[in-house]
Amino acid sequence: MAERENFLFWRLAYFLIAESGYRIIRITEDHSEIWFENIKNKNARMLRMVRSDLDWANWVERDKQMVAVQADKLRKQLFARNLNMLNIYVTSHPPIDADEDYLEKQIIAGQGKTKLSTIVLTRQNYSQSFLKIGETLGKQPMFDIQNDYDDAEIYMLSQGVLKKAAQQENEDRQLFEFTKPLFTYIFIAIQVLVFFILEANGGSTNMETLVKYGAKYNPLIIEGEWWRFITPIFLHIGFLHLVMNTLALYYLGSAVEKMFGHWRFLGIYLFSGFTGALASFIFSENISAGASGAIFGCFGALLYLGFAYPQLFFRTMGMNVIVLIIINLIFGFTVPGIDNAGHIGGLIGGFLSTGAVHFPKKRNLKGQAIFLCAMVIISVSMINIGYHDDRPDVMNGIVQEKIKNGKVEEAYNMLAPYVSEGKGNAITFFQLSYLEIQLKKYKSAKQHLLNAIKLQPDFHEAYFNLALLYYEEQDILKAREYAQKANSISSQKKYQEFLQEIGD
């Protein structure tokens, strides 16, 4: 009687889902085929069970080939290097035209990366098949099989399995929908408001306005304006920049805040913005602003979902998240003017801060402590590098700020010893020459301009300043030579006018 096989099918399903750590990922409408997954079981990460009375071996062979192809597609979707899958047929009797060894022959797919093992569980081989299942799963099915079962008993068992699967699905849904967004909308409102304030006070693309309202500007950070690690999150350079980041924040921020709750999201977002600005401070001398670092932190939060719940991550949004991150990083590396250091810093900050706060109503104290320590160590190390590494771009920025404020002697006294120690780049030498010209140290100014040209042969401003110095010394030939060089690199009106004045 088929009731025994029906009971066995559902009892094995219950064993897998309630006792062996498997989750149901697919089930047919008639409940005759169920797919399971357990990422922790390397011997059988995927498991498929079919309740069907098998008549002919060729049907089994075609079915196994089809399952192997589907399993290999799943392996690629899960970014798994290898995938072992167990395929179980629960049937009253084996096909009449093949023996057990033929039916259970392993199938290899995906150039050896996907392996499909099969067990045909019949009335004649319960004990033997249970042993094979136990060897593969690392846990032996332990239940007795009677000769007969009534429909009510089988129904109750099947409902128990389906109820357990529904509970797992509900837990997954609750993980994604812990609360409704709040701070996402607050941050959107703030950045839109700040944009209009910038537009009304010089323009959001005006560098002086951006610096005035808190953009990341290395010299002022070095001078002590530490809040510029946070304020850039709310500034945007131009309307398109605002629109793109607002849309990204709306979709990504909402997803992350729904998942982690208001206060966790607040911490993740602000810390990601901080680490993004900090990375930009270390690796980029350009003025920068925007919520991109914090938004990449939201990507980092979603990656933490993949770290904590890889099965759920790759069954839902995993592939899309990874592809979006890769596309954005490639775009950042190939398009000029994009602060990819800030993006990567925000991504790392989002991942670490999410690990430190973990999920609402869930605890992982050891893991959270490790992530918190990583946050502190990385932040302190990056701050130490940023503030104490006397790299040229930082020194150049500080000197430029002092020149702008008319502190010529102070800038010179800072830059001259720096250069004498063998440090600096072409911009450093150029700035020092400018200060020396202001202080009437013409001889050393010329030498530093020559050093700048040596380091950067296309430095047309340095060529032109040399031309002006030689002109002041009445050396017209040298003045013309350097002016022509400057004009050949960058044909500017002032270069052409100067050449006309000295008789090109």
Coordinates of C-alpha atoms in Angstrom, one line a residue:
M1 CA 0.0 0.0 0.0
A2 CA 1.2 3.4 -1.0
E3 CA 0.4 5.0 2.5
R4 CA 3.7 3.6 3.8
E5 CA 5.8 5.4 1.2
N6 CA 3.7 8.6 1.7
F7 CA 4.4 8.5 5.4
L8 CA 8.1 7.8 4.8
F9 CA 8.3 10.8 2.4
W10 CA 6.9 13.2 4.9
R11 CA 8.8 11.7 7.9
L12 CA 12.1 12.1 6.0
A13 CA 11.1 15.7 5.2
Y14 CA 10.4 16.3 8.9
F15 CA 13.8 14.8 9.7
L16 CA 15.5 17.1 7.3
I17 CA 13.8 20.3 8.3
A18 CA 13.4 19.8 12.0
E19 CA 16.4 17.7 12.9
S20 CA 19.1 18.2 10.3
G21 CA 19.2 22.0 9.7
Y22 CA 17.7 22.0 6.2
R23 CA 15.3 24.6 4.8
I24 CA 12.7 24.1 2.2
I25 CA 13.5 26.2 -0.8
R26 CA 11.1 24.8 -3.4
I27 CA 8.0 22.6 -3.3
T28 CA 5.6 21.6 -6.0
E29 CA 1.9 22.2 -5.9
D30 CA 1.0 18.6 -5.4
H31 CA 3.7 18.3 -2.7
S32 CA 5.4 15.3 -4.5
E33 CA 8.8 17.0 -4.9
I34 CA 10.7 19.1 -2.3
W35 CA 14.0 20.8 -2.6
F36 CA 16.1 21.5 0.6
E37 CA 19.2 23.5 1.4
N38 CA 21.7 23.4 4.2
I39 CA 24.8 25.5 3.6
K40 CA 26.6 23.9 6.5
N41 CA 26.5 20.4 5.1
K42 CA 29.2 20.3 2.4
N43 CA 28.4 16.6 1.6
A44 CA 24.8 17.6 0.5
R45 CA 24.3 21.3 0.5
M46 CA 21.2 20.8 -1.7
L47 CA 18.8 17.9 -1.3
R48 CA 15.9 17.0 -3.5
M49 CA 13.3 14.4 -2.5
V50 CA 10.6 12.9 -4.8
R51 CA 7.6 10.8 -4.0
S52 CA 6.8 8.8 -7.2
D53 CA 6.4 5.2 -8.0
L54 CA 9.1 4.5 -10.6
D55 CA 8.3 2.3 -13.5
W56 CA 11.1 2.6 -16.0
A57 CA 14.8 3.4 -15.6
N58 CA 15.0 5.7 -18.6
W59 CA 12.6 8.2 -16.9
V60 CA 14.9 8.1 -13.8
E61 CA 18.0 8.8 -16.0
R62 CA 16.4 11.7 -17.8
D63 CA 15.1 13.1 -14.4
K64 CA 18.6 12.9 -12.9
Q65 CA 20.2 14.7 -15.9
M66 CA 17.6 17.5 -15.6
V67 CA 18.3 17.8 -11.8
A68 CA 22.0 17.9 -12.3
V69 CA 21.6 20.8 -14.8
Q70 CA 19.4 22.7 -12.3
A71 CA 21.8 22.0 -9.5
D72 CA 24.7 23.5 -11.5
K73 CA 22.7 26.6 -12.2
L74 CA 22.0 26.9 -8.5
R75 CA 25.7 26.5 -7.8
K76 CA 26.5 29.5 -10.1
Q77 CA 23.8 31.6 -8.5
L78 CA 25.2 30.9 -5.1
F79 CA 28.8 31.7 -6.2
A80 CA 29.8 28.2 -4.9
R81 CA 33.0 26.7 -6.1
N82 CA 31.6 23.2 -5.7
L83 CA 28.2 21.8 -5.0
N84 CA 27.2 18.3 -3.8
M85 CA 23.6 17.4 -4.1
L86 CA 21.6 14.4 -2.8
N87 CA 18.7 13.2 -4.9
I88 CA 16.2 10.8 -3.1
Y89 CA 13.4 8.9 -4.8
V90 CA 10.8 7.4 -2.4
T91 CA 9.0 4.6 -4.3
S92 CA 7.2 1.3 -3.6
H93 CA 9.4 -0.7 -6.0
P94 CA 12.4 0.0 -8.1
P95 CA 12.0 0.2 -11.9
I96 CA 11.8 -3.2 -13.4
D97 CA 14.4 -2.7 -16.1
A98 CA 17.5 -1.7 -14.0
D99 CA 19.3 -2.6 -10.8
E100 CA 20.1 -0.3 -7.9
D101 CA 23.7 0.3 -8.8
Y102 CA 22.7 1.7 -12.2
L103 CA 20.0 3.9 -10.8
E104 CA 22.2 5.4 -8.1
K105 CA 25.2 6.1 -10.4
Q106 CA 26.6 9.6 -9.6
I107 CA 26.2 12.3 -12.2
I108 CA 28.9 15.0 -12.7
A109 CA 28.0 18.4 -14.2
G110 CA 29.6 21.9 -14.6
Q111 CA 33.0 20.5 -15.5
G112 CA 33.2 18.5 -12.3
K113 CA 32.0 21.3 -10.0
T114 CA 28.5 19.8 -9.4
K115 CA 28.0 16.3 -8.2
L116 CA 24.6 14.6 -8.0
S117 CA 24.3 11.5 -5.9
T118 CA 21.1 9.4 -5.9
I119 CA 19.4 7.1 -3.4
V120 CA 16.3 5.1 -4.5
L121 CA 14.5 4.3 -1.3
T122 CA 12.2 1.3 -1.7
R123 CA 10.3 -1.2 0.5
Q124 CA 13.1 -3.7 0.1
N125 CA 16.0 -1.4 1.2
Y126 CA 14.8 0.9 4.0
S127 CA 17.6 0.1 6.3
Q128 CA 20.4 0.2 3.7
S129 CA 19.1 3.5 2.3
F130 CA 18.8 5.0 5.8
L131 CA 22.5 4.1 6.3
K132 CA 23.5 5.9 3.0
I133 CA 21.5 9.0 4.0
G134 CA 23.1 9.0 7.4
E135 CA 26.6 8.8 5.9
T136 CA 25.9 11.7 3.6
L137 CA 24.1 14.0 6.1
G138 CA 26.2 13.1 9.2
K139 CA 23.0 12.2 11.1
Q140 CA 21.2 9.0 10.9
P141 CA 17.4 8.9 10.4
M142 CA 16.0 7.1 13.5
F143 CA 12.4 6.0 13.2
D144 CA 10.5 2.8 12.8
I145 CA 8.5 2.0 9.7
Q146 CA 5.1 0.2 10.1
N147 CA 3.3 -1.7 7.5
D148 CA 0.3 0.6 7.3
Y149 CA -0.7 4.2 8.1
D150 CA -4.0 5.9 7.8
D151 CA -4.6 9.0 5.8
A152 CA -5.1 11.2 8.9
E153 CA -1.7 10.4 10.4
I154 CA 0.0 11.2 7.1
Y155 CA -1.9 14.4 6.7
M156 CA -1.0 15.6 10.2
L157 CA 2.7 14.8 9.5
S158 CA 2.6 16.7 6.2
Q159 CA 1.0 19.7 7.8
G160 CA 3.7 19.6 10.5
V161 CA 6.4 19.9 7.8
L162 CA 4.5 22.6 5.9
K163 CA 3.9 24.6 9.1
K164 CA 7.6 24.4 10.0
A165 CA 8.5 25.6 6.5
A166 CA 6.0 28.5 6.9
Q167 CA 7.6 29.4 10.2
Q168 CA 11.0 29.6 8.6
E169 CA 9.6 31.7 5.8
N170 CA 7.9 34.0 8.3
E171 CA 11.2 34.4 10.2
D172 CA 12.9 35.4 7.0
R173 CA 10.2 37.9 6.2
Q174 CA 10.4 39.4 9.7
L175 CA 14.2 39.8 9.2
F176 CA 13.5 42.0 6.2
E177 CA 10.6 44.0 7.7
F178 CA 11.5 44.7 11.4
T179 CA 10.3 48.3 11.2
K180 CA 9.3 51.1 8.8
P181 CA 11.8 53.7 7.6
L182 CA 12.2 56.9 9.6
F183 CA 15.8 58.2 9.5
T184 CA 16.0 57.5 5.8
Y185 CA 13.4 60.1 5.1
I186 CA 15.0 62.5 7.6
F187 CA 18.3 62.2 5.9
I188 CA 16.7 62.8 2.5
A189 CA 15.0 65.9 3.8
I190 CA 18.2 67.2 5.3
Q191 CA 20.3 66.8 2.2
V192 CA 17.6 68.4 0.0
L193 CA 17.3 71.3 2.4
V194 CA 21.1 71.8 2.6
F195 CA 21.3 71.7 -1.3
F196 CA 18.9 74.7 -1.5
I197 CA 20.9 76.5 1.2
L198 CA 24.1 75.9 -0.9
E199 CA 22.3 77.1 -4.1
A200 CA 21.2 80.3 -2.3
N201 CA 24.7 81.0 -0.9
G202 CA 27.0 80.7 -3.9
G203 CA 26.0 77.5 -5.6
S204 CA 26.4 73.8 -4.8
T205 CA 29.2 73.5 -7.5
N206 CA 31.2 76.4 -6.0
M207 CA 34.2 75.0 -4.2
E208 CA 34.4 77.9 -1.8
T209 CA 30.8 77.5 -0.8
L210 CA 31.2 73.8 -0.4
V211 CA 34.2 74.3 1.9
K212 CA 32.4 77.0 3.8
Y213 CA 29.5 74.6 4.6
G214 CA 31.6 71.6 5.6
A215 CA 32.9 69.7 2.5
K216 CA 35.8 67.4 3.1
Y217 CA 38.9 69.6 2.7
N218 CA 42.1 68.1 3.9
P219 CA 44.0 71.2 5.0
L220 CA 41.2 72.3 7.3
I221 CA 40.8 68.8 8.7
I222 CA 44.5 68.9 9.5
E223 CA 44.0 72.2 11.2
G224 CA 41.5 70.7 13.5
E225 CA 38.1 70.8 11.8
W226 CA 37.3 67.2 12.5
W227 CA 33.5 67.6 11.9
R228 CA 34.3 67.6 8.2
F229 CA 34.4 63.8 8.5
I230 CA 30.6 64.0 9.0
T231 CA 29.2 67.1 7.4
P232 CA 30.1 66.1 3.8
I233 CA 27.4 63.4 4.0
F234 CA 24.7 66.1 3.7
L235 CA 26.3 68.2 0.9
H236 CA 26.0 67.5 -2.8
I237 CA 27.8 68.9 -5.8
G238 CA 25.1 69.8 -8.4
F239 CA 21.5 68.8 -8.9
L240 CA 22.3 65.4 -10.7
H241 CA 24.6 64.4 -7.8
L242 CA 21.7 65.1 -5.3
V243 CA 19.1 63.2 -7.4
M244 CA 21.3 60.1 -7.8
N245 CA 22.2 59.9 -4.1
T246 CA 18.7 60.7 -3.0
L247 CA 17.3 57.8 -5.1
A248 CA 20.0 55.5 -3.9
L249 CA 19.3 56.5 -0.3
Y250 CA 15.6 56.0 -0.7
Y251 CA 15.9 52.4 -1.9
L252 CA 19.0 51.2 -0.1
G253 CA 18.4 53.2 3.1
S254 CA 14.8 52.0 3.3
A255 CA 15.8 48.4 2.9
V256 CA 18.5 48.6 5.6
E257 CA 16.4 50.6 8.1
K258 CA 13.6 48.1 7.7
M259 CA 15.9 45.3 8.4
F260 CA 18.0 46.7 11.3
G261 CA 15.7 49.3 12.9
H262 CA 16.0 53.1 13.4
W263 CA 18.9 53.4 15.8
R264 CA 21.0 50.7 14.3
F265 CA 20.5 52.3 10.9
L266 CA 21.5 55.7 12.3
G267 CA 24.7 54.3 13.6
I268 CA 25.5 52.3 10.4
Y269 CA 24.8 55.3 8.1
L270 CA 26.8 57.9 10.1
F271 CA 29.7 55.6 10.8
S272 CA 29.8 54.6 7.1
G273 CA 29.8 58.3 6.1
F274 CA 32.6 58.9 8.6
T275 CA 34.8 56.0 7.3
G276 CA 34.1 57.1 3.7
A277 CA 35.3 60.7 4.4
L278 CA 38.2 59.3 6.4
A279 CA 39.3 57.1 3.5
S280 CA 38.9 60.0 1.1
F281 CA 41.0 62.2 3.5
I282 CA 43.9 59.6 3.3
F283 CA 43.8 58.7 -0.3
S284 CA 42.4 61.8 -2.1
E285 CA 43.5 65.4 -1.9
N286 CA 40.4 66.7 -3.7
I287 CA 37.5 68.5 -2.1
S288 CA 34.7 66.1 -1.8
A289 CA 31.1 65.9 -0.6
G290 CA 28.1 63.6 -0.9
A291 CA 26.2 60.8 0.8
S292 CA 27.9 58.2 -1.4
G293 CA 30.2 56.8 1.4
A294 CA 27.2 56.4 3.7
I295 CA 25.1 54.8 0.9
F296 CA 27.9 52.3 0.2
G297 CA 27.7 51.6 3.9
C298 CA 24.2 50.4 3.2
F299 CA 25.6 48.0 0.7
G300 CA 28.0 46.9 3.4
A301 CA 25.1 46.3 5.7
L302 CA 23.5 44.0 3.1
L303 CA 26.8 42.2 2.6
Y304 CA 26.7 41.5 6.4
L305 CA 23.3 39.8 5.8
G306 CA 25.2 37.6 3.4
F307 CA 27.8 36.9 6.0
A308 CA 25.3 36.1 8.8
Y309 CA 22.7 34.4 6.7
P310 CA 24.3 33.3 3.4
Q311 CA 21.4 31.0 2.4
L312 CA 18.8 33.7 2.8
F313 CA 21.1 36.3 1.2
F314 CA 21.7 34.4 -2.0
R315 CA 18.1 33.1 -2.3
T316 CA 16.9 36.7 -2.2
M317 CA 18.9 39.8 -3.1
G318 CA 22.5 38.4 -3.0
M319 CA 23.3 38.4 -6.7
N320 CA 21.8 41.8 -7.3
V321 CA 23.7 43.4 -4.4
I322 CA 27.0 42.0 -5.5
V323 CA 26.5 43.0 -9.1
L324 CA 25.5 46.5 -8.1
I325 CA 28.6 46.9 -5.9
I326 CA 30.9 45.7 -8.7
I327 CA 29.3 48.0 -11.3
N328 CA 29.5 51.0 -9.0
L329 CA 33.2 50.3 -8.1
I330 CA 34.1 49.8 -11.8
F331 CA 32.3 53.0 -12.7
G332 CA 34.2 54.8 -9.9
F333 CA 37.6 53.6 -11.1
T334 CA 36.9 54.4 -14.7
V335 CA 35.1 57.8 -14.6
P336 CA 37.2 60.8 -13.5
G337 CA 36.1 62.9 -10.5
I338 CA 34.5 60.1 -8.5
D339 CA 35.9 59.5 -5.0
N340 CA 36.2 55.8 -5.0
A341 CA 38.3 55.8 -1.8
G342 CA 35.2 57.2 -0.1
H343 CA 33.0 54.6 -1.6
I344 CA 35.3 51.7 -0.5
G345 CA 35.7 53.3 3.0
G346 CA 32.0 53.5 3.4
L347 CA 31.5 49.9 2.2
I348 CA 33.9 48.6 4.8
G349 CA 32.5 50.9 7.5
G350 CA 29.0 49.7 6.8
F351 CA 30.0 46.1 7.0
L352 CA 31.9 46.5 10.3
S353 CA 29.3 48.7 12.0
T354 CA 26.5 46.3 11.0
G355 CA 28.4 43.4 12.5
A356 CA 28.9 45.4 15.7
V357 CA 25.1 46.1 16.1
H358 CA 23.9 42.8 14.6
F359 CA 20.2 42.2 14.0
P360 CA 17.3 43.4 16.2
K361 CA 16.3 40.9 18.9
K362 CA 19.2 38.6 18.0
R363 CA 22.5 38.4 19.9
N364 CA 26.0 37.3 18.8
L365 CA 28.1 38.8 21.6
K366 CA 31.4 37.2 20.6
G367 CA 30.9 38.2 16.9
Q368 CA 29.7 41.7 17.8
A369 CA 32.7 42.2 20.1
I370 CA 35.1 41.2 17.3
F371 CA 33.4 43.6 14.8
L372 CA 33.5 46.4 17.4
C373 CA 37.2 45.9 18.0
A374 CA 37.8 45.9 14.2
M375 CA 35.9 49.2 14.0
V376 CA 38.0 50.9 16.7
I377 CA 41.3 49.5 15.4
I378 CA 40.7 50.4 11.8
S379 CA 39.3 53.9 12.6
V380 CA 42.2 54.8 15.0
S381 CA 44.8 53.5 12.5
M382 CA 43.3 55.5 9.6
I383 CA 43.1 58.7 11.7
N384 CA 46.7 58.2 12.8
I385 CA 47.8 57.8 9.1
G386 CA 45.7 60.8 8.0
Y387 CA 47.0 63.2 10.7
H388 CA 50.6 62.1 11.0
D389 CA 51.6 61.0 7.5
D390 CA 53.3 64.1 6.0
R391 CA 52.4 63.1 2.5
P392 CA 52.7 65.9 -0.1
D393 CA 49.0 66.4 -0.8
V394 CA 48.3 67.2 2.8
M395 CA 51.2 69.6 3.1
N396 CA 50.3 71.2 -0.2
G397 CA 46.8 71.8 1.0
I398 CA 47.8 73.3 4.3
V399 CA 50.3 75.7 2.5
Q400 CA 47.7 76.6 0.0
E401 CA 45.3 77.6 2.7
K402 CA 47.9 79.7 4.4
I403 CA 48.7 81.4 1.1
K404 CA 45.1 82.1 0.6
N405 CA 44.9 83.8 4.0
G406 CA 48.0 85.9 3.4
K407 CA 50.3 84.0 5.8
V408 CA 53.2 83.9 3.4
E409 CA 56.1 83.7 5.9
E410 CA 54.3 81.2 8.0
A411 CA 53.7 79.0 4.9
Y412 CA 57.4 79.4 3.8
N413 CA 58.7 78.5 7.3
M414 CA 56.6 75.3 7.1
L415 CA 57.4 74.3 3.5
A416 CA 61.1 75.1 3.3
P417 CA 62.2 72.6 6.0
Y418 CA 59.8 70.0 4.5
V419 CA 61.4 70.2 1.1
S420 CA 64.9 70.3 2.6
E421 CA 64.2 66.9 4.0
G422 CA 63.8 65.5 0.5
K423 CA 60.0 65.4 0.6
G424 CA 57.4 66.8 -1.7
N425 CA 56.1 66.6 -5.3
A426 CA 55.9 69.0 -8.2
I427 CA 53.1 71.0 -6.6
T428 CA 55.2 71.3 -3.4
F429 CA 58.2 72.8 -5.4
F430 CA 55.9 75.1 -7.3
Q431 CA 54.3 76.4 -4.1
L432 CA 57.7 76.9 -2.5
S433 CA 58.9 78.9 -5.5
Y434 CA 55.8 81.1 -5.3
L435 CA 56.5 81.9 -1.7
E436 CA 60.2 82.6 -2.5
I437 CA 59.1 85.0 -5.2
Q438 CA 56.9 86.8 -2.7
L439 CA 59.9 86.9 -0.3
K440 CA 62.3 88.0 -3.2
K441 CA 64.4 84.8 -3.0
Y442 CA 64.5 84.6 -6.8
K443 CA 67.5 82.3 -7.2
S444 CA 66.1 79.5 -5.1
A445 CA 62.6 80.1 -6.7
K446 CA 64.1 79.3 -10.1
Q447 CA 65.7 76.2 -8.8
H448 CA 62.5 74.9 -7.3
L449 CA 60.6 75.7 -10.5
L450 CA 63.2 73.6 -12.4
N451 CA 62.7 70.8 -9.9
A452 CA 58.9 71.0 -10.4
I453 CA 59.4 70.7 -14.2
K454 CA 61.7 67.8 -13.8
L455 CA 59.1 65.9 -11.8
Q456 CA 56.2 67.0 -14.0
P457 CA 57.4 67.8 -17.6
D458 CA 53.9 69.1 -18.6
F459 CA 53.7 71.7 -15.7
H460 CA 52.9 74.7 -17.9
E461 CA 52.4 77.1 -14.9
A462 CA 56.0 76.3 -13.8
Y463 CA 57.3 77.1 -17.2
F464 CA 55.5 80.4 -17.3
N465 CA 56.7 81.5 -13.9
L466 CA 60.3 80.7 -15.0
A467 CA 59.7 82.8 -18.1
L468 CA 58.5 85.7 -15.8
L469 CA 61.6 85.4 -13.6
Y470 CA 64.0 85.4 -16.5
Y471 CA 62.2 88.4 -18.0
E472 CA 62.7 90.3 -14.8
E473 CA 66.4 89.5 -15.1
Q474 CA 66.4 90.9 -18.7
D475 CA 67.2 87.4 -20.1
I476 CA 64.7 87.6 -23.0
L477 CA 66.0 84.5 -24.7
K478 CA 65.4 82.3 -21.7
A479 CA 62.1 84.0 -21.0
R480 CA 60.9 83.4 -24.6
E481 CA 62.0 79.7 -24.4
Y482 CA 60.0 78.9 -21.3
A483 CA 57.0 80.9 -22.3
Q484 CA 56.9 79.1 -25.7
K485 CA 57.1 75.8 -23.8
A486 CA 54.2 76.8 -21.5
N487 CA 52.1 77.9 -24.5
S488 CA 52.8 74.6 -26.4
I489 CA 51.5 72.6 -23.4
S490 CA 48.5 74.8 -22.7
S491 CA 47.6 77.6 -25.2
Q492 CA 46.3 80.2 -22.8
K493 CA 45.6 83.9 -23.5
K494 CA 48.1 85.2 -21.0
Y495 CA 50.9 83.0 -22.4
Q496 CA 50.2 84.3 -25.9
E497 CA 50.0 88.0 -24.7
F498 CA 53.3 87.6 -22.9
L499 CA 55.0 86.2 -26.0
Q500 CA 53.7 89.1 -28.1
E501 CA 55.0 91.5 -25.5
I502 CA 58.5 90.2 -25.6
G503 CA 58.5 89.7 -29.4
D504 CA 57.9 86.1 -30.2

